[in-house]
Amino acid sequence: MSQHRTAGEDLALLTAHEASRCLAEGKVSSVQLTQRMLDRISQSQNNVFITVNLKALEEAAAADARRAKGEVRGPLDGIPMALKDNISTQGLRTTCASRMLADFVPPYSATVARRLSDAGCVLLGKLNMDEFAMGSTSENSYFGAVKNPKDPQRVAGGSSGGSAAAVAENLAYFTLGSDTGGSVRQPAAMCGVMGMKPTYGRISRYGVVAFASSLDQIGPITKDAEDCALVLAAIAGKDPYDGSSLANPLPDYLAALEGGAKGLRIGIPKEYMGEGISPEVRAAVEAMAKTLEDQGAVVESCSLPRTEYALSAYYVISSAEACSNLGRYDGVKYGYRTKEYKNLAEMIEKTRSEGFGDEVKRRILLGTYTLSAGYFDAYYKRAQQARTLIMEDFRKVFHQYDVLLTPTSPVTAWPLGQKHANPLELYAMDVCTVSVNVAGLPACSVPCGLDSQGLPIGAQFIANTLGEAVLLRAAAAAEKGGSV
Amino acid sequence: MDEFKTVIGLEVHAELDTKSKIYCGCTTEFGGEENTHVCPICSGMPGVLPMLNRKVVEYCVRAGLALNCAINPYSRQDRKHYFYPDLPKAFQTSQFDQPLCLKGYVDIVADGQPKRIGITRIHIEEDAGKLIHEVGQTRVDYNRCGVPLIEIVTEPDFENSAQVHAFLEALREILLYTEVSNCKMEEGSLRCDVNLSIHRVGEPFGTRTEMKNLNSFSAAVAAVQYEAQRQRRVLSAGGKITQDTLRWDDAAGNNYVMRSKEDADEYFYFPEPDIMPMVLSDGYIDRIRQTLPELPAHRRERYVSQMGLPLYDAQLLTVSKFISDFFDQTVAAGAQPKSVSNFIMGDIMRLLNERGWAAEKLPISAQSMAELLSLIEKGAISNSMGSKVIEIMFDEAKSPTDIVQERGMAQVSDAGAIREMCRQVIAENPKIVDDYKGGKVKAITALVGQVMKMSRGKANPSMVNQLLEELLN
C-alpha cells in the first residue's frame, strides 16, 4: 500500500487498486489489462480455469468506452476478475467442476456476478474447484486437480483452489470463492494470498450453487487488504432474492484499513495453537502476533472450550444440507443424464452414480444417513445444539477482544495425491476454519510468511458478527508490519 | 347388524388464491402453455433461493382462524425429500413439526345430526408440477410448481361418508368466504386424501389405508363407501388389512394398491435453511382476525333466527358470499328480508342463469335493489312490474325510479279510473258476469285479468278486485 507500482512494471503484478489507478490516470486500458490476463491464462499450466469467457475483451472494450465518455462506474470498472465455477453466470457454463453440470449453461446470473458486472468488472472466466465445493485440495474436480502456483507438485488448497491460484499466479486481479468450512481462507493461505469469508448473510448467496445452505458464504480472494475492501464494498448488502441476506448498512471498508494496530485487542485461542498444528505454522502466527503487539496491539491468550465439537458438527450439518441440495441433479431437467436405462428409478440412480464423483457421493451418503428417521435427533439435532454452544463461546470472548488470531491451516500445502486415501485425515485439516462457518462469523486469512520449504503460511483473523471492518483493519496492520 | 365401526380422517389440499407463487414472482394462473409460468426459482435451477410470499402466510392464518385453530406464533418450513420428475428440487418445501395452525374444528350437520370434526393442523407447502404421459415419452410441465397450498389435516373423527361429504361442503364454503381458495375442483384447487380403518365395536382401531386421487366430493364419498365395504369384507372373511397407499379409480369405482408398507415413506425431513422462521405477533394475528368475514353457517343462523327466513331461503342465499353480502346490504338499506330473498331466489337467480353470469357479475347495487323494493312496498309499482324493472336493470344502468318513470310503469291506484275500466269490462263480458252472478265466484278472476290487460298491467290488482266486487253486487 505504501508504494504504488505503476504501468511501467508488468501489468500482471499490479493489485486491483493499482490497476484501477492506472486506468484512472489513462496509463493503461481495460483491454490491455484483460489481454495481459488472457495471455497468462493461456500459458498457465496449473489447471486454474475451467472456462474462459470469450466475451472478456468485449466487456473490457465496453469499460474503456465508458471511461472515454466519462461514465466510469467506480473503482472496479474495467478490472478483470474471475469467479469460482459454482457462481452462476448467465450464458457462460457453470460446472461446479462436476460431470453432472459439465455442459450446464445457467439461464440467470448470481447476484454477486451481476453486482460485479454492474460495477464494470470484466469476467475472465470460471475457476476450477473441488466438485460442488466439497474438499480442501481442489483435487476432486471432474476437470482435474488445480496445481499450486507456488509449487506445482502440491495442492492449491480447496475448495476454491482455482480462485486462490488465479490470484497467486496473477491470472486475475481478484477472484471470488465460496467458503462453507474454510474454502476461501484455506486455499488463500496455501497460495499466499488474502481471502475473506464475511458474516453469514453479508453477501447474497442467490445464484451460488448450494452446498450447505446454512454455512455457505461468498468471499473475495485478493492480493491485499485494500483490494478485499474494494471488492467487499461492491458485492455486500441486502438482496431481495436472498431471504438470509442482511440489511445492515455497509461501513466504510476503505477507511477501516487506516485503523492501525494500536489499541487493537487480539485474542489467541489456545485450542487453535495446540496439537496438530505444525510448529512452523505456530511460530509464524506467534511472530505475527508479536509484530502487531509491537505496533501497539494488545495480545492475550484466550479459550474457546467448545472448539472440539466444531468439526463433527460441521460435517453432520454440511452433509445433511448437501444431500438435500444435491437431490435436484437427477437427469430430468438439465445436466448429465445416463445413456441407458429401463425406467425412471434406474435413470435417476445411474445418472447420479455416473454424474457425481466419490467425495460428493460420500457426503450425500453421510447426509442421508444422518437425516434418516430415527437418527435425526442423534446427529442433526445434536449438531445444531453444538452449534449453539460454539456461538456462545465466541460471543463470550468477543466481549474482551476485537479479533482472534489463529492459523488458517494446521499445515502448509501438501503434495498432490497424498491425502486421498484417508478422508478423515483430510477432514481434520479443516479444524481451524470450520468453527467460523458454524457460528456464522466473518474471518479472513492473510499471508503469514513462508515455511522452511518456501511454502506460504496463512494466519486467520476472526471477528464478531458483521466485524468485516475490524478484520480489514487487522489485515492491513499485519501487511504493514511485514511478513516474518 | 353392523358389528364394525369405521374411522376416517382426511388430508385436504387447498390451492391458495394468491396472485404469485409461494417462493417466486411467477403467476399462479391455471392453464397456460406448458412451462411458461416458470422461472429459475420454481423450476429448481442450481443456486436459486426461495423468497416466501407473505400472502401465503396470511391466507393460511386466515384459514386457520376461520377453522377455529390456534395460530403458532413461531413456525418454520421444512424440506420433504423424494425423487420424482414433477418435483424439480427433489424436495417439497413444506412444514413438519411446526405448522402455522393447530387444533381447530368445524361443526357440521350430517343425516340431521350435528357433529364436530377436529382439525389437527394446517400447514403451508408448495405444489409440484405435472407429468404428461405420451406413447414412448413423458413430458413435464412445471407451471404448477410452487403454487401455494395449505394442507388441512383432520382428526379421525368421521364415521361415514355422509359426514365426509358434509365436512367437505362446509370446508369449501369457509375457504370461499374467507377468499383463501377458489376451490375449483376441476382445476385441482381442492383435493383430498382419505385415511380409513374399521374395527369391531369394543376392539382397538384397525390398520388404516390411505387413499389418494380424490378429485371431487362425489369421488371422496364413493371411495369412502367402497373402502369401508372392502375392509369389512376382508375382516369378515377372517383376512387382514395391510397398511397400503391406494389409488382411487373414479371411472372404475374401485381402488388399487399404489405402494405397500414395505416401501413406507422416508422423507428425510429437515428444517429449511433458506427460509427464516416465521414469527407472528399477536397484533398481526388480530389484524387478520379482524378481516375475517362472517362465515356462512353463522349467516344462515342469523337469517333464520333474527330475520325469520325459512331455512331453505337461508341456504340458497349463502351459496355464494357475494349473494349473501348483497342480501345483507339490501336489507341494511331498508328492504324487508323476505321480499329481498324472494327477488334474489326468483328473478335475480333466473336472470343470472339465463345470461350464464357468475353472481359477481350482478349489475344491480344493493341500493338500487332496496329502492325497487320500496317502490313495490309503497304501491308505486306492482310486484310483477317489479320483475320487469329488474330485467331492465340487468341491461341498463338506470335507477328503478327512472325506469318506472320513463316507461310509464307506475301502478294506477286512482279509484275513478279503475272504476271506469271495471264498468267497461263488465259491459263487454256479459257471459262471465252471468256466471259470477249464477254462483261461480271464481269467474271474477277472469274479469280482473281483463281489467289488468286494459291497464297494461298498471292497475292496482287489489283495488280492481275490490271495485269489481262492489260493482257486481
Short mmCIF file of C-alpha atoms in Angstrom, two decimals, chain B residues 302-469:
data_model
loop_
_atom_site.label_atom_id
_atom_site.label_comp_id
_atom_site.label_asym_id
_atom_site.label_seq_id
_atom_site.Cartn_x
_atom_site.Cartn_y
_atom_site.Cartn_z
CA ARG B 302 -78.92 -15.18 11.69
CA TYR B 303 -81.20 -15.24 8.65
CA VAL B 304 -83.44 -17.83 10.28
CA SER B 305 -83.48 -16.69 13.90
CA GLN B 306 -83.21 -12.94 13.51
CA MET B 307 -84.81 -12.29 10.12
CA GLY B 308 -87.38 -15.04 10.23
CA LEU B 309 -86.43 -16.51 6.85
CA PRO B 310 -87.13 -20.16 6.09
CA LEU B 311 -84.01 -22.38 6.31
CA TYR B 312 -84.42 -23.06 2.58
CA ASP B 313 -84.02 -19.34 1.81
CA ALA B 314 -81.05 -19.06 4.16
CA GLN B 315 -79.31 -21.97 2.43
CA LEU B 316 -79.84 -20.58 -1.05
CA LEU B 317 -78.77 -17.08 -0.08
CA THR B 318 -75.48 -18.32 1.40
CA VAL B 319 -74.42 -20.48 -1.53
CA SER B 320 -72.32 -17.53 -2.62
CA LYS B 321 -70.69 -14.94 -0.39
CA PHE B 322 -71.44 -12.30 -2.98
CA ILE B 323 -75.16 -13.00 -2.96
CA SER B 324 -75.23 -13.20 0.81
CA ASP B 325 -73.42 -9.86 1.07
CA PHE B 326 -75.84 -8.39 -1.49
CA PHE B 327 -78.76 -9.64 0.55
CA ASP B 328 -77.39 -8.17 3.78
CA GLN B 329 -76.62 -4.83 2.15
CA THR B 330 -80.10 -4.60 0.61
CA VAL B 331 -81.70 -5.33 3.96
CA ALA B 332 -79.42 -2.78 5.58
CA ALA B 333 -80.67 -0.25 3.02
CA GLY B 334 -84.14 -0.68 4.43
CA ALA B 335 -85.75 -3.54 2.49
CA GLN B 336 -87.83 -6.33 4.02
CA PRO B 337 -85.70 -9.51 4.29
CA LYS B 338 -88.32 -11.85 2.84
CA SER B 339 -89.02 -9.58 -0.15
CA VAL B 340 -85.27 -9.33 -0.88
CA SER B 341 -84.92 -13.08 -0.54
CA ASN B 342 -87.88 -13.69 -2.90
CA PHE B 343 -86.47 -11.45 -5.58
CA ILE B 344 -82.97 -12.91 -5.26
CA MET B 345 -84.16 -16.51 -5.40
CA GLY B 346 -86.63 -15.70 -8.18
CA ASP B 347 -85.80 -13.04 -10.72
CA ILE B 348 -82.14 -12.43 -9.94
CA MET B 349 -81.08 -16.09 -9.95
CA ARG B 350 -83.14 -16.67 -13.11
CA LEU B 351 -81.64 -13.71 -14.96
CA LEU B 352 -78.09 -14.62 -13.91
CA ASN B 353 -78.68 -18.19 -15.08
CA GLU B 354 -80.16 -17.10 -18.39
CA ARG B 355 -77.13 -14.96 -19.09
CA GLY B 356 -74.71 -17.53 -17.75
CA TRP B 357 -73.21 -14.96 -15.39
CA ALA B 358 -71.43 -15.60 -12.10
CA ALA B 359 -73.09 -13.87 -9.14
CA GLU B 360 -70.21 -11.40 -9.02
CA LYS B 361 -71.38 -10.00 -12.38
CA LEU B 362 -74.73 -8.89 -10.92
CA PRO B 363 -75.16 -5.37 -12.35
CA ILE B 364 -77.54 -4.15 -9.64
CA SER B 365 -76.38 -2.42 -6.49
CA ALA B 366 -77.92 -3.12 -3.11
CA GLN B 367 -79.08 0.49 -3.03
CA SER B 368 -80.99 0.16 -6.31
CA MET B 369 -82.47 -3.13 -5.16
CA ALA B 370 -83.72 -1.54 -1.96
CA GLU B 371 -85.12 1.36 -3.96
CA LEU B 372 -87.03 -1.02 -6.19
CA LEU B 373 -88.48 -2.91 -3.25
CA SER B 374 -89.52 0.34 -1.65
CA LEU B 375 -91.40 1.28 -4.86
CA ILE B 376 -93.30 -2.01 -4.60
CA GLU B 377 -93.98 -1.60 -0.92
CA LYS B 378 -95.35 1.92 -1.42
CA GLY B 379 -97.61 0.57 -4.12
CA ALA B 380 -95.96 2.67 -6.79
CA ILE B 381 -95.48 -0.44 -8.94
CA SER B 382 -96.88 -3.93 -8.71
CA ASN B 383 -94.84 -6.99 -7.86
CA SER B 384 -94.98 -8.26 -11.40
CA MET B 385 -93.95 -4.88 -12.73
CA GLY B 386 -91.03 -5.12 -10.28
CA SER B 387 -89.81 -8.22 -12.11
CA LYS B 388 -89.87 -6.33 -15.37
CA VAL B 389 -87.91 -3.45 -13.85
CA ILE B 390 -85.21 -5.87 -12.58
CA GLU B 391 -84.85 -7.30 -16.03
CA ILE B 392 -84.37 -3.81 -17.48
CA MET B 393 -81.85 -3.05 -14.72
CA PHE B 394 -79.79 -6.04 -15.91
CA ASP B 395 -79.31 -4.29 -19.24
CA GLU B 396 -79.42 -0.60 -18.42
CA ALA B 397 -77.54 1.24 -15.73
CA LYS B 398 -80.56 3.25 -14.54
CA SER B 399 -82.26 3.64 -11.21
CA PRO B 400 -85.58 1.78 -10.80
CA THR B 401 -87.36 5.09 -10.21
CA ASP B 402 -86.12 6.44 -13.55
CA ILE B 403 -87.06 3.24 -15.36
CA VAL B 404 -90.58 3.30 -13.92
CA GLN B 405 -90.99 6.96 -14.85
CA GLU B 406 -89.51 6.75 -18.34
CA ARG B 407 -91.61 3.80 -19.31
CA GLY B 408 -94.81 4.85 -17.52
CA MET B 409 -94.86 1.69 -15.48
CA ALA B 410 -96.29 3.27 -12.34
CA GLN B 411 -99.21 1.46 -10.84
CA VAL B 412 -102.64 3.11 -11.27
CA SER B 413 -104.33 3.46 -7.90
CA ASP B 414 -106.83 6.12 -8.99
CA ALA B 415 -110.21 4.66 -7.93
CA GLY B 416 -112.13 6.70 -10.53
CA ALA B 417 -110.02 5.48 -13.47
CA ILE B 418 -110.09 1.88 -12.29
CA ARG B 419 -113.88 2.02 -11.68
CA GLU B 420 -114.30 3.25 -15.26
CA MET B 421 -112.28 0.35 -16.67
CA CYS B 422 -114.22 -2.11 -14.48
CA ARG B 423 -117.52 -0.78 -15.82
CA GLN B 424 -116.32 -1.20 -19.36
CA VAL B 425 -115.13 -4.80 -18.75
CA ILE B 426 -118.44 -5.73 -17.08
CA ALA B 427 -120.32 -4.31 -20.04
CA GLU B 428 -118.17 -6.19 -22.55
CA ASN B 429 -118.36 -9.59 -20.79
CA PRO B 430 -121.99 -10.37 -20.01
CA LYS B 431 -121.36 -14.15 -20.12
CA ILE B 432 -118.75 -14.03 -17.33
CA VAL B 433 -120.88 -11.64 -15.34
CA ASP B 434 -123.77 -14.10 -15.62
CA ASP B 435 -121.53 -16.95 -14.47
CA TYR B 436 -120.43 -14.92 -11.48
CA LYS B 437 -123.93 -13.93 -10.55
CA GLY B 438 -125.01 -17.55 -11.06
CA GLY B 439 -122.72 -18.52 -8.21
CA LYS B 440 -119.35 -19.13 -9.91
CA VAL B 441 -117.47 -16.75 -7.60
CA LYS B 442 -114.15 -17.62 -9.21
CA ALA B 443 -115.27 -16.13 -12.51
CA ILE B 444 -114.33 -12.74 -11.13
CA THR B 445 -110.62 -13.53 -11.70
CA ALA B 446 -111.28 -13.54 -15.42
CA LEU B 447 -112.74 -10.06 -15.13
CA VAL B 448 -109.73 -8.90 -13.03
CA GLY B 449 -107.47 -10.20 -15.76
CA GLN B 450 -109.38 -8.22 -18.40
CA VAL B 451 -109.05 -5.02 -16.35
CA MET B 452 -105.30 -5.61 -15.81
CA LYS B 453 -104.90 -6.18 -19.53
CA MET B 454 -106.77 -2.99 -20.31
CA SER B 455 -104.47 -1.08 -17.89
CA ARG B 456 -101.41 -2.76 -19.42
CA GLY B 457 -100.64 -4.23 -16.01
CA LYS B 458 -100.51 -0.96 -14.21
CA ALA B 459 -103.82 -1.08 -12.30
CA ASN B 460 -103.51 -1.88 -8.61
CA PRO B 461 -104.80 -5.51 -8.59
CA SER B 462 -106.34 -5.44 -5.13
CA MET B 463 -108.28 -2.25 -5.98
CA VAL B 464 -109.50 -3.87 -9.19
CA ASN B 465 -110.75 -6.84 -7.24
CA GLN B 466 -112.46 -4.68 -4.67
CA LEU B 467 -114.16 -2.38 -7.20
CA LEU B 468 -115.37 -5.25 -9.40
CA GLU B 469 -117.00 -6.90 -6.41
#
